[in-house]
PDB file of C-alpha atoms in Angstrom:
ATOM      1  CA  ILE V  21     129.794  79.836  76.310  1.00  0.00           C
ATOM      2  CA  LYS V  22     128.564  80.676  79.617  1.00  0.00           C
ATOM      3  CA  GLN V  23     127.533  83.998  79.291  1.00  0.00           C
ATOM      4  CA  SER V  24     125.140  82.477  75.923  1.00  0.00           C
ATOM      5  CA  GLY V  25     123.776  79.606  78.210  1.00  0.00           C
ATOM      6  CA  GLN V  26     122.524  82.186  80.811  1.00  0.00           C
ATOM      7  CA  ILE V  27     121.181  84.436  77.926  1.00  0.00           C
ATOM      8  CA  MET V  28     118.871  81.431  76.460  1.00  0.00           C
ATOM      9  CA  GLY V  29     118.352  80.295  80.305  1.00  0.00           C
ATOM     10  CA  SER V  30     116.500  83.761  80.703  1.00  0.00           C
ATOM     11  CA  LEU V  31     114.698  83.530  77.553  1.00  0.00           C
ATOM     12  CA  ARG V  32     113.715  79.771  77.956  1.00  0.00           C
ATOM     13  CA  TYR V  33     109.954  80.564  78.846  1.00  0.00           C
ATOM     14  CA  PRO V  34     109.149  83.722  76.467  1.00  0.00           C
ATOM     15  CA  LEU V  35     110.781  81.413  73.357  1.00  0.00           C
ATOM     16  CA  ALA V  36     108.632  78.583  74.327  1.00  0.00           C
ATOM     17  CA  PHE V  37     105.407  80.376  74.467  1.00  0.00           C
ATOM     18  CA  PHE V  38     106.251  81.924  71.647  1.00  0.00           C
ATOM     19  CA  LEU V  39     107.123  79.283  69.616  1.00  0.00           C
ATOM     20  CA  SER V  40     104.128  77.381  70.743  1.00  0.00           C
ATOM     21  CA  SER V  41     102.252  79.764  69.275  1.00  0.00           C
ATOM     22  CA  VAL V  42     103.478  79.837  66.262  1.00  0.00           C
ATOM     23  CA  ILE V  43     103.163  76.376  65.967  1.00  0.00           C
ATOM     24  CA  SER V  44      99.730  77.009  67.113  1.00  0.00           C
ATOM     25  CA  LEU V  45      98.543  79.577  64.750  1.00  0.00           C
ATOM     26  CA  THR V  46     100.380  77.277  61.726  1.00  0.00           C
ATOM     27  CA  VAL V  47      98.009  74.580  62.387  1.00  0.00           C
ATOM     28  CA  TYR V  48      94.666  76.861  62.646  1.00  0.00           C
ATOM     29  CA  LEU V  49      95.410  78.761  59.518  1.00  0.00           C
ATOM     30  CA  ASN V  50      95.997  74.911  57.734  1.00  0.00           C
ATOM     31  CA  SER V  51      92.730  73.795  59.501  1.00  0.00           C
ATOM     32  CA  GLY V  52      90.564  76.794  59.184  1.00  0.00           C
ATOM     33  CA  LEU V  53      87.595  77.407  62.054  1.00  0.00           C
ATOM     34  CA  ASN V  54      85.358  75.068  61.507  1.00  0.00           C
ATOM     35  CA  VAL V  55      83.656  74.169  65.512  1.00  0.00           C
ATOM     36  CA  GLU V  56      80.888  72.203  65.065  1.00  0.00           C
ATOM     37  CA  PRO V  57      79.375  69.681  67.871  1.00  0.00           C
ATOM     38  CA  CYS V  58      80.178  66.215  67.362  1.00  0.00           C
ATOM     39  CA  PRO V  59      77.585  64.164  65.809  1.00  0.00           C
ATOM     40  CA  GLY V  60      74.902  62.792  68.183  1.00  0.00           C
ATOM     41  CA  ALA V  61      76.175  65.294  70.993  1.00  0.00           C
ATOM     42  CA  SER V  62      73.435  66.370  73.214  1.00  0.00           C
ATOM     43  CA  LEU V  63      73.055  70.118  74.215  1.00  0.00           C
ATOM     44  CA  ASP V  64      70.062  69.785  75.367  1.00  0.00           C
ATOM     45  CA  GLY V  65      71.032  68.297  79.413  1.00  0.00           C
ATOM     46  CA  THR V  66      69.430  65.114  78.988  1.00  0.00           C
ATOM     47  CA  ALA V  67      70.681  61.657  80.464  1.00  0.00           C
ATOM     48  CA  GLU V  68      70.420  58.948  77.839  1.00  0.00           C
ATOM     49  CA  GLY V  69      69.779  55.494  78.930  1.00  0.00           C
ATOM     50  CA  ASP V  70      69.894  53.817  82.313  1.00  0.00           C
ATOM     51  CA  LEU V  71      72.757  55.993  83.353  1.00  0.00           C
ATOM     52  CA  ASN V  72      72.484  56.796  87.265  1.00  0.00           C
ATOM     53  CA  LEU V  73      71.503  60.274  89.016  1.00  0.00           C
ATOM     54  CA  PHE V  74      74.892  61.362  89.852  1.00  0.00           C
ATOM     55  CA  ILE V  75      76.133  60.632  85.586  1.00  0.00           C
ATOM     56  CA  GLY V  76      73.298  62.375  84.290  1.00  0.00           C
ATOM     57  CA  ALA V  77      74.090  65.334  86.466  1.00  0.00           C
ATOM     58  CA  MET V  78      77.525  65.525  85.627  1.00  0.00           C
ATOM     59  CA  ASP V  79      76.247  65.503  81.863  1.00  0.00           C
ATOM     60  CA  THR V  80      74.035  67.882  82.524  1.00  0.00           C
ATOM     61  CA  TYR V  81      76.795  70.096  83.572  1.00  0.00           C
ATOM     62  CA  PHE V  82      79.796  69.613  80.856  1.00  0.00           C
ATOM     63  CA  ASN V  83      77.133  69.752  78.256  1.00  0.00           C
ATOM     64  CA  SER V  84      76.109  73.341  79.727  1.00  0.00           C
ATOM     65  CA  ILE V  85      79.700  74.467  79.556  1.00  0.00           C
ATOM     66  CA  VAL V  86      79.927  73.218  75.803  1.00  0.00           C
ATOM     67  CA  GLU V  87      77.018  75.118  75.063  1.00  0.00           C
ATOM     68  CA  ILE V  88      78.506  78.406  76.239  1.00  0.00           C
ATOM     69  CA  ILE V  89      81.417  77.334  74.223  1.00  0.00           C
ATOM     70  CA  MET V  90      79.933  77.051  71.277  1.00  0.00           C
ATOM     71  CA  LYS V  91      77.678  80.204  71.421  1.00  0.00           C
ATOM     72  CA  GLN V  92      81.240  81.779  71.858  1.00  0.00           C
ATOM     73  CA  ARG V  93      83.089  79.933  69.272  1.00  0.00           C
ATOM     74  CA  GLY V  94      82.998  83.354  67.387  1.00  0.00           C
ATOM     75  CA  ASN V  95      85.650  84.860  69.609  1.00  0.00           C
ATOM     76  CA  PHE V  96      88.000  81.830  69.585  1.00  0.00           C
ATOM     77  CA  GLN V  97      89.265  83.072  65.980  1.00  0.00           C
ATOM     78  CA  TYR V  98      90.952  86.026  67.625  1.00  0.00           C
ATOM     79  CA  ILE V  99      92.747  83.369  69.799  1.00  0.00           C
ATOM     80  CA  PRO V 100      95.946  82.296  67.619  1.00  0.00           C
ATOM     81  CA  TYR V 101      96.936  85.788  66.616  1.00  0.00           C
ATOM     82  CA  VAL V 102      96.443  87.027  70.134  1.00  0.00           C
ATOM     83  CA  LEU V 103      98.512  84.127  71.232  1.00  0.00           C
ATOM     84  CA  VAL V 104     101.411  84.970  68.755  1.00  0.00           C
ATOM     85  CA  LEU V 105     101.363  88.710  69.324  1.00  0.00           C
ATOM     86  CA  ILE V 106     101.443  88.573  73.059  1.00  0.00           C
ATOM     87  CA  SER V 107     104.453  85.910  73.066  1.00  0.00           C
ATOM     88  CA  PHE V 108     106.258  87.968  70.707  1.00  0.00           C
ATOM     89  CA  MET V 109     105.519  91.228  72.508  1.00  0.00           C
ATOM     90  CA  LEU V 110     106.604  89.477  75.887  1.00  0.00           C
ATOM     91  CA  LEU V 111     109.605  87.680  74.165  1.00  0.00           C
ATOM     92  CA  LEU V 112     111.144  91.649  72.965  1.00  0.00           C
ATOM     93  CA  GLU V 113     110.233  92.829  76.374  1.00  0.00           C
ATOM     94  CA  LYS V 114     112.896  89.963  77.825  1.00  0.00           C
ATOM     95  CA  ILE V 115     115.408  90.873  75.037  1.00  0.00           C
ATOM     96  CA  VAL V 116     115.057  94.489  75.945  1.00  0.00           C
ATOM     97  CA  ILE V 117     115.749  94.107  79.656  1.00  0.00           C
ATOM     98  CA  LEU V 118     118.689  91.743  79.023  1.00  0.00           C
ATOM     99  CA  TYR V 119     120.361  93.953  76.896  1.00  0.00           C
ATOM    100  CA  ILE V 120     119.286  97.103  79.582  1.00  0.00           C
ATOM    101  CA  SER V 121     120.995  94.645  82.043  1.00  0.00           C
ATOM    102  CA  HIS V 122     123.725  93.529  80.591  1.00  0.00           C
ATOM    103  CA  THR V 123     124.708  97.196  79.078  1.00  0.00           C
ATOM    104  CA  PHE V 124     124.236  98.716  82.546  1.00  0.00           C
ATOM    105  CA  HIS V 125     126.230  96.145  84.058  1.00  0.00           C
ATOM    106  CA  GLN V 126     129.087  96.271  81.588  1.00  0.00           C
ATOM    107  CA  ASN V 127     129.365 100.122  81.562  1.00  0.00           C
ATOM    108  CA  PHE V 128     129.076 100.944  85.258  1.00  0.00           C
ATOM    109  CA  TYR V 129     130.728  97.457  87.259  1.00  0.00           C
ATOM    110  CA  THR V 130     132.719  95.316  84.455  1.00  0.00           C
ATOM    111  CA  LYS V 131     135.704  97.517  85.149  1.00  0.00           C
ATOM    112  CA  ARG V 132     135.495  97.667  89.024  1.00  0.00           C
ATOM    113  CA  ILE V 133     134.743  93.877  89.548  1.00  0.00           C
ATOM    114  CA  LYS V 134     137.214  93.173  87.278  1.00  0.00           C
ATOM    115  CA  THR V 135     140.372  94.998  89.441  1.00  0.00           C
ATOM    116  CA  ASN V 136     138.874  93.891  92.723  1.00  0.00           C
ATOM    117  CA  ASN V 137     138.665  89.952  91.619  1.00  0.00           C
ATOM    118  CA  LEU V 138     142.177  90.308  90.520  1.00  0.00           C
ATOM    119  CA  ILE V 139     143.311  92.206  93.813  1.00  0.00           C
ATOM    120  CA  LEU V 140     141.619  89.897  96.269  1.00  0.00           C
ATOM    121  CA  SER V 141     142.545  86.603  94.347  1.00  0.00           C
ATOM    122  CA  CYS V 142     146.043  87.433  94.898  1.00  0.00           C
ATOM    123  CA  PHE V 143     145.040  88.237  98.298  1.00  0.00           C
ATOM    124  CA  GLU V 144     143.813  84.544  98.890  1.00  0.00           C
ATOM    125  CA  ALA V 145     146.817  83.309  97.116  1.00  0.00           C
ATOM    126  CA  LEU V 146     149.083  84.918  98.990  1.00  0.00           C
ATOM    127  CA  SER V 147     147.153  83.724 102.319  1.00  0.00           C
ATOM    128  CA  THR V 148     147.614  80.176 101.128  1.00  0.00           C
ATOM    129  CA  ARG V 149     151.485  80.897 101.265  1.00  0.00           C
ATOM    130  CA  PHE V 150     151.105  82.815 104.371  1.00  0.00           C
ATOM    131  CA  PRO V 151     148.323  81.999 106.367  1.00  0.00           C
ATOM    132  CA  PRO V 152     147.573  82.952 109.952  1.00  0.00           C
ATOM    133  CA  SER V 153     148.677  80.128 112.807  1.00  0.00           C
ATOM    134  CA  THR V 154     144.990  80.605 113.951  1.00  0.00           C
ATOM    135  CA  LEU V 155     142.679  81.480 110.822  1.00  0.00           C
ATOM    136  CA  LYS V 156     141.621  78.978 108.198  1.00  0.00           C
ATOM    137  CA  ARG V 157     142.634  79.466 104.865  1.00  0.00           C
ATOM    138  CA  ILE V 158     140.520  82.025 102.722  1.00  0.00           C
ATOM    139  CA  ARG V 159     137.840  80.415 100.580  1.00  0.00           C
ATOM    140  CA  SER V 160     137.851  81.447  96.788  1.00  0.00           C
ATOM    141  CA  GLY V 161     135.611  84.197  96.503  1.00  0.00           C
ATOM    142  CA  ALA V 162     134.574  84.622 100.353  1.00  0.00           C
ATOM    143  CA  VAL V 163     134.269  88.067 102.139  1.00  0.00           C
ATOM    144  CA  ILE V 164     136.013  87.435 104.988  1.00  0.00           C
ATOM    145  CA  LYS V 165     134.975  89.189 108.669  1.00  0.00           C
ATOM    146  CA  ALA V 166     136.646  92.570 108.982  1.00  0.00           C
ATOM    147  CA  GLU V 167     138.213  91.690 112.233  1.00  0.00           C
ATOM    148  CA  HIS V 168     139.854  88.944 109.907  1.00  0.00           C
ATOM    149  CA  GLU V 169     141.646  91.336 107.517  1.00  0.00           C
ATOM    150  CA  GLU V 170     144.299  92.881 109.482  1.00  0.00           C
ATOM    151  CA  LEU V 171     145.291  89.120 110.721  1.00  0.00           C
ATOM    152  CA  TYR V 172     145.777  87.891 107.299  1.00  0.00           C
ATOM    153  CA  ALA V 173     147.087  91.111 105.813  1.00  0.00           C
ATOM    154  CA  GLU V 174     149.848  91.086 108.646  1.00  0.00           C
ATOM    155  CA  SER V 175     150.633  87.355 108.346  1.00  0.00           C
ATOM    156  CA  ILE V 176     151.234  87.797 104.594  1.00  0.00           C
ATOM    157  CA  PHE V 177     153.245  91.045 105.338  1.00  0.00           C
ATOM    158  CA  ASN V 178     155.505  89.199 107.599  1.00  0.00           C
ATOM    159  CA  GLY V 179     155.725  86.324 105.255  1.00  0.00           C
ATOM    160  CA  LEU V 180     156.817  88.619 102.228  1.00  0.00           C
ATOM    161  CA  LEU V 181     159.353  90.446 104.096  1.00  0.00           C
ATOM    162  CA  LYS V 182     163.341  90.229 103.202  1.00  0.00           C
ATOM    163  CA  ASP V 183     166.308  91.489 104.271  1.00  0.00           C
ATOM    164  CA  ASN V 184     165.108  93.040 107.622  1.00  0.00           C
ATOM    165  CA  ARG V 185     163.185  95.674 105.872  1.00  0.00           C
ATOM    166  CA  ASP V 186     160.413  97.201 107.269  1.00  0.00           C
ATOM    167  CA  SER V 187     158.437  97.909 103.836  1.00  0.00           C
ATOM    168  CA  LEU V 188     157.438  95.887 100.956  1.00  0.00           C
ATOM    169  CA  LEU V 189     158.878  96.368  97.164  1.00  0.00           C
ATOM    170  CA  LEU V 190     157.742  94.873  93.907  1.00  0.00           C
ATOM    171  CA  GLU V 191     160.083  92.354  93.843  1.00  0.00           C
ATOM    172  CA  ASP V 192     158.481  90.827  97.184  1.00  0.00           C
ATOM    173  CA  PHE V 193     155.297  90.519  95.109  1.00  0.00           C
ATOM    174  CA  MET V 194     156.982  89.090  92.021  1.00  0.00           C
ATOM    175  CA  GLU V 195     158.582  86.012  93.507  1.00  0.00           C
ATOM    176  CA  GLU V 196     154.861  84.763  94.694  1.00  0.00           C
ATOM    177  CA  ILE V 197     152.686  86.252  92.061  1.00  0.00           C
ATOM    178  CA  GLU V 198     153.010  85.996  87.811  1.00  0.00           C
ATOM    179  CA  HIS V 199     154.425  89.229  87.049  1.00  0.00           C
ATOM    180  CA  PRO V 200     151.434  91.105  85.133  1.00  0.00           C
ATOM    181  CA  ALA V 201     149.247  90.488  88.073  1.00  0.00           C
ATOM    182  CA  ALA V 202     151.759  91.508  90.677  1.00  0.00           C
ATOM    183  CA  VAL V 203     152.387  94.888  88.623  1.00  0.00           C
ATOM    184  CA  LYS V 204     148.404  95.640  89.073  1.00  0.00           C
ATOM    185  CA  LEU V 205     148.601  94.432  92.869  1.00  0.00           C
ATOM    186  CA  PHE V 206     151.529  96.565  94.050  1.00  0.00           C
ATOM    187  CA  ALA V 207     149.964  99.618  91.802  1.00  0.00           C
ATOM    188  CA  PHE V 208     146.630  99.051  94.042  1.00  0.00           C
ATOM    189  CA  LEU V 209     148.665  98.637  97.406  1.00  0.00           C
ATOM    190  CA  ASP V 210     151.364 101.371  96.892  1.00  0.00           C
ATOM    191  CA  PHE V 211     148.993 104.450  97.556  1.00  0.00           C
ATOM    192  CA  ASN V 212     151.291 107.141  98.057  1.00  0.00           C
ATOM    193  CA  ASN V 213     153.148 106.038  94.855  1.00  0.00           C
ATOM    194  CA  SER V 214     156.300 106.032  96.851  1.00  0.00           C
ATOM    195  CA  GLY V 215     157.696 102.724  95.661  1.00  0.00           C
ATOM    196  CA  ASP V 216     157.270 100.937  98.951  1.00  0.00           C
ATOM    197  CA  ILE V 217     154.364  99.207 100.813  1.00  0.00           C
ATOM    198  CA  SER V 218     154.289  99.789 104.495  1.00  0.00           C
ATOM    199  CA  LEU V 219     152.255  97.624 106.643  1.00  0.00           C
ATOM    200  CA  THR V 220     149.824 100.364 107.665  1.00  0.00           C
ATOM    201  CA  GLU V 221     149.194 100.760 103.980  1.00  0.00           C
ATOM    202  CA  PHE V 222     148.817  96.637 103.360  1.00  0.00           C
ATOM    203  CA  LYS V 223     146.106  96.702 105.987  1.00  0.00           C
ATOM    204  CA  GLU V 224     144.127  99.536 104.651  1.00  0.00           C
ATOM    205  CA  ALA V 225     144.761  98.245 101.100  1.00  0.00           C
ATOM    206  CA  VAL V 226     142.979  94.997 101.940  1.00  0.00           C
ATOM    207  CA  HIS V 227     140.391  96.466 103.974  1.00  0.00           C
ATOM    208  CA  GLU V 228     139.222  98.600 100.912  1.00  0.00           C
ATOM    209  CA  ALA V 229     139.173  95.748  98.579  1.00  0.00           C
ATOM    210  CA  TYR V 230     136.894  93.800 100.938  1.00  0.00           C
ATOM    211  CA  GLU V 231     134.993  96.956 101.596  1.00  0.00           C
ATOM    212  CA  GLU V 232     134.547  97.307  97.665  1.00  0.00           C
ATOM    213  CA  LYS V 233     133.384  93.875  97.001  1.00  0.00           C
ATOM    214  CA  ARG V 234     130.970  94.492  99.909  1.00  0.00           C
ATOM    215  CA  VAL V 235     129.797  97.498  98.217  1.00  0.00           C
ATOM    216  CA  LEU V 236     129.809  95.655  94.559  1.00  0.00           C
ATOM    217  CA  LEU V 237     127.724  92.880  96.289  1.00  0.00           C
ATOM    218  CA  LYS V 238     125.018  94.749  97.513  1.00  0.00           C
ATOM    219  CA  SER V 239     124.685  97.351  94.551  1.00  0.00           C
ATOM    220  CA  LEU V 240     124.444  93.862  91.941  1.00  0.00           C
ATOM    221  CA  LYS V 241     121.536  93.041  94.452  1.00  0.00           C
ATOM    222  CA  ALA V 242     119.711  96.658  94.429  1.00  0.00           C
ATOM    223  CA  ASN V 243     119.964  96.703  90.767  1.00  0.00           C
ATOM    224  CA  GLU V 244     118.948  93.382  90.071  1.00  0.00           C
ATOM    225  CA  LYS V 245     115.517  94.361  92.100  1.00  0.00           C
ATOM    226  CA  VAL V 246     115.441  97.620  89.812  1.00  0.00           C
ATOM    227  CA  ILE V 247     115.632  95.693  86.499  1.00  0.00           C
ATOM    228  CA  ASP V 248     113.028  93.194  88.138  1.00  0.00           C
ATOM    229  CA  ARG V 249     110.646  95.949  88.954  1.00  0.00           C
ATOM    230  CA  ILE V 250     110.978  97.576  85.171  1.00  0.00           C
ATOM    231  CA  ASP V 251     110.296  93.789  83.706  1.00  0.00           C
ATOM    232  CA  SER V 252     107.125  93.676  85.752  1.00  0.00           C
ATOM    233  CA  PHE V 253     106.149  97.053  84.677  1.00  0.00           C
ATOM    234  CA  PHE V 254     107.021  96.251  80.780  1.00  0.00           C
ATOM    235  CA  VAL V 255     104.496  92.635  81.057  1.00  0.00           C
ATOM    236  CA  THR V 256     101.799  94.716  82.727  1.00  0.00           C
ATOM    237  CA  ILE V 257     101.793  97.632  80.364  1.00  0.00           C
ATOM    238  CA  ILE V 258     101.677  95.038  77.053  1.00  0.00           C
ATOM    239  CA  ILE V 259      99.110  92.948  78.915  1.00  0.00           C
ATOM    240  CA  LEU V 260      96.899  96.573  79.619  1.00  0.00           C
ATOM    241  CA  PHE V 261      97.445  97.122  75.739  1.00  0.00           C
ATOM    242  CA  LYS V 262      96.300  93.860  74.645  1.00  0.00           C
ATOM    243  CA  LEU V 263      93.085  94.005  76.264  1.00  0.00           C
ATOM    244  CA  SER V 264      92.865  98.012  75.033  1.00  0.00           C
ATOM    245  CA  LEU V 265      92.417  95.940  71.456  1.00  0.00           C
ATOM    246  CA  LEU V 266      90.346  92.979  72.872  1.00  0.00           C
ATOM    247  CA  LEU V 267      87.711  94.943  74.462  1.00  0.00           C
ATOM    248  CA  PRO V 268      86.343  96.984  71.743  1.00  0.00           C
ATOM    249  CA  LYS V 269      86.082  93.813  69.706  1.00  0.00           C
ATOM    250  CA  LEU V 270      83.939  92.417  72.031  1.00  0.00           C
ATOM    251  CA  GLY V 271      81.732  95.566  72.730  1.00  0.00           C
ATOM    252  CA  ASN V 272      79.815  95.977  76.377  1.00  0.00           C
ATOM    253  CA  ASP V 273      79.008  92.535  76.090  1.00  0.00           C
ATOM    254  CA  THR V 274      79.967  90.880  79.986  1.00  0.00           C
ATOM    255  CA  PHE V 275      79.045  87.708  79.189  1.00  0.00           C
ATOM    256  CA  ALA V 276      81.083  87.469  75.835  1.00  0.00           C
ATOM    257  CA  PHE V 277      83.912  88.990  77.509  1.00  0.00           C
ATOM    258  CA  LEU V 278      83.913  85.930  80.351  1.00  0.00           C
ATOM    259  CA  GLY V 279      83.030  83.650  77.437  1.00  0.00           C
ATOM    260  CA  PHE V 280      86.126  84.621  75.554  1.00  0.00           C
ATOM    261  CA  MET V 281      88.600  84.727  78.630  1.00  0.00           C
ATOM    262  CA  GLY V 282      87.083  81.150  79.826  1.00  0.00           C
ATOM    263  CA  GLY V 283      87.628  79.882  75.992  1.00  0.00           C
ATOM    264  CA  SER V 284      90.921  81.161  76.554  1.00  0.00           C
ATOM    265  CA  VAL V 285      91.659  78.868  79.349  1.00  0.00           C
ATOM    266  CA  VAL V 286      90.388  75.970  77.601  1.00  0.00           C
ATOM    267  CA  ILE V 287      92.409  76.519  74.581  1.00  0.00           C
TER     268      ILE V 287
END
């Protein structure tokens, strides 16, 4: 449900643009294009009656704008089709970007993130059970400072030790953590597969787990920037493609082109 919500959140603006353009085209096709001046409308810029100078000037200005738009109304017939096509292309582009992002992260990061989350969540649970006297409880998901890692690791290690041993066994973890998670945690901590974990190994493993999280966070932020740039590049290509289709229709008439663009903004 969360993933679906994130996808729809990313698509909400392109999807809204596409749906509104489809509705506009439907209305256009049902009504036809028949733009005519309103009966009695004045396009010659003259003020009527006893209107004051300001109202007369504004009337002249707006009538001039209407006249320009009316002269370019032949170009407006392309607008509904342009909106549908460009909105569809932008929506499709956003779906492709989401697919690229999802597939890339799924292939390269999902397993690493799941493993790292498991290790650190177990470590956070153990730090709650055996907290250092001088430090606060680790906040869930937080990346602790490097100088605090050893203090937490040493406190947990000493809290788990039993029978005056100098190393930890799998049974020590299983008393505090559920069986599947304890097995995976012990496998990660036991670097040399000796079946026990010394204090040095424990500290090194904790440092490696937090270092991995720091690397993952930096990598994900960097990849997000790359994907955003790809997104911007694709959008630019789409806009240039649309312009390449529209400009030949308008010919070399710059005024017609400006009128068309201005008309698009008004619409």
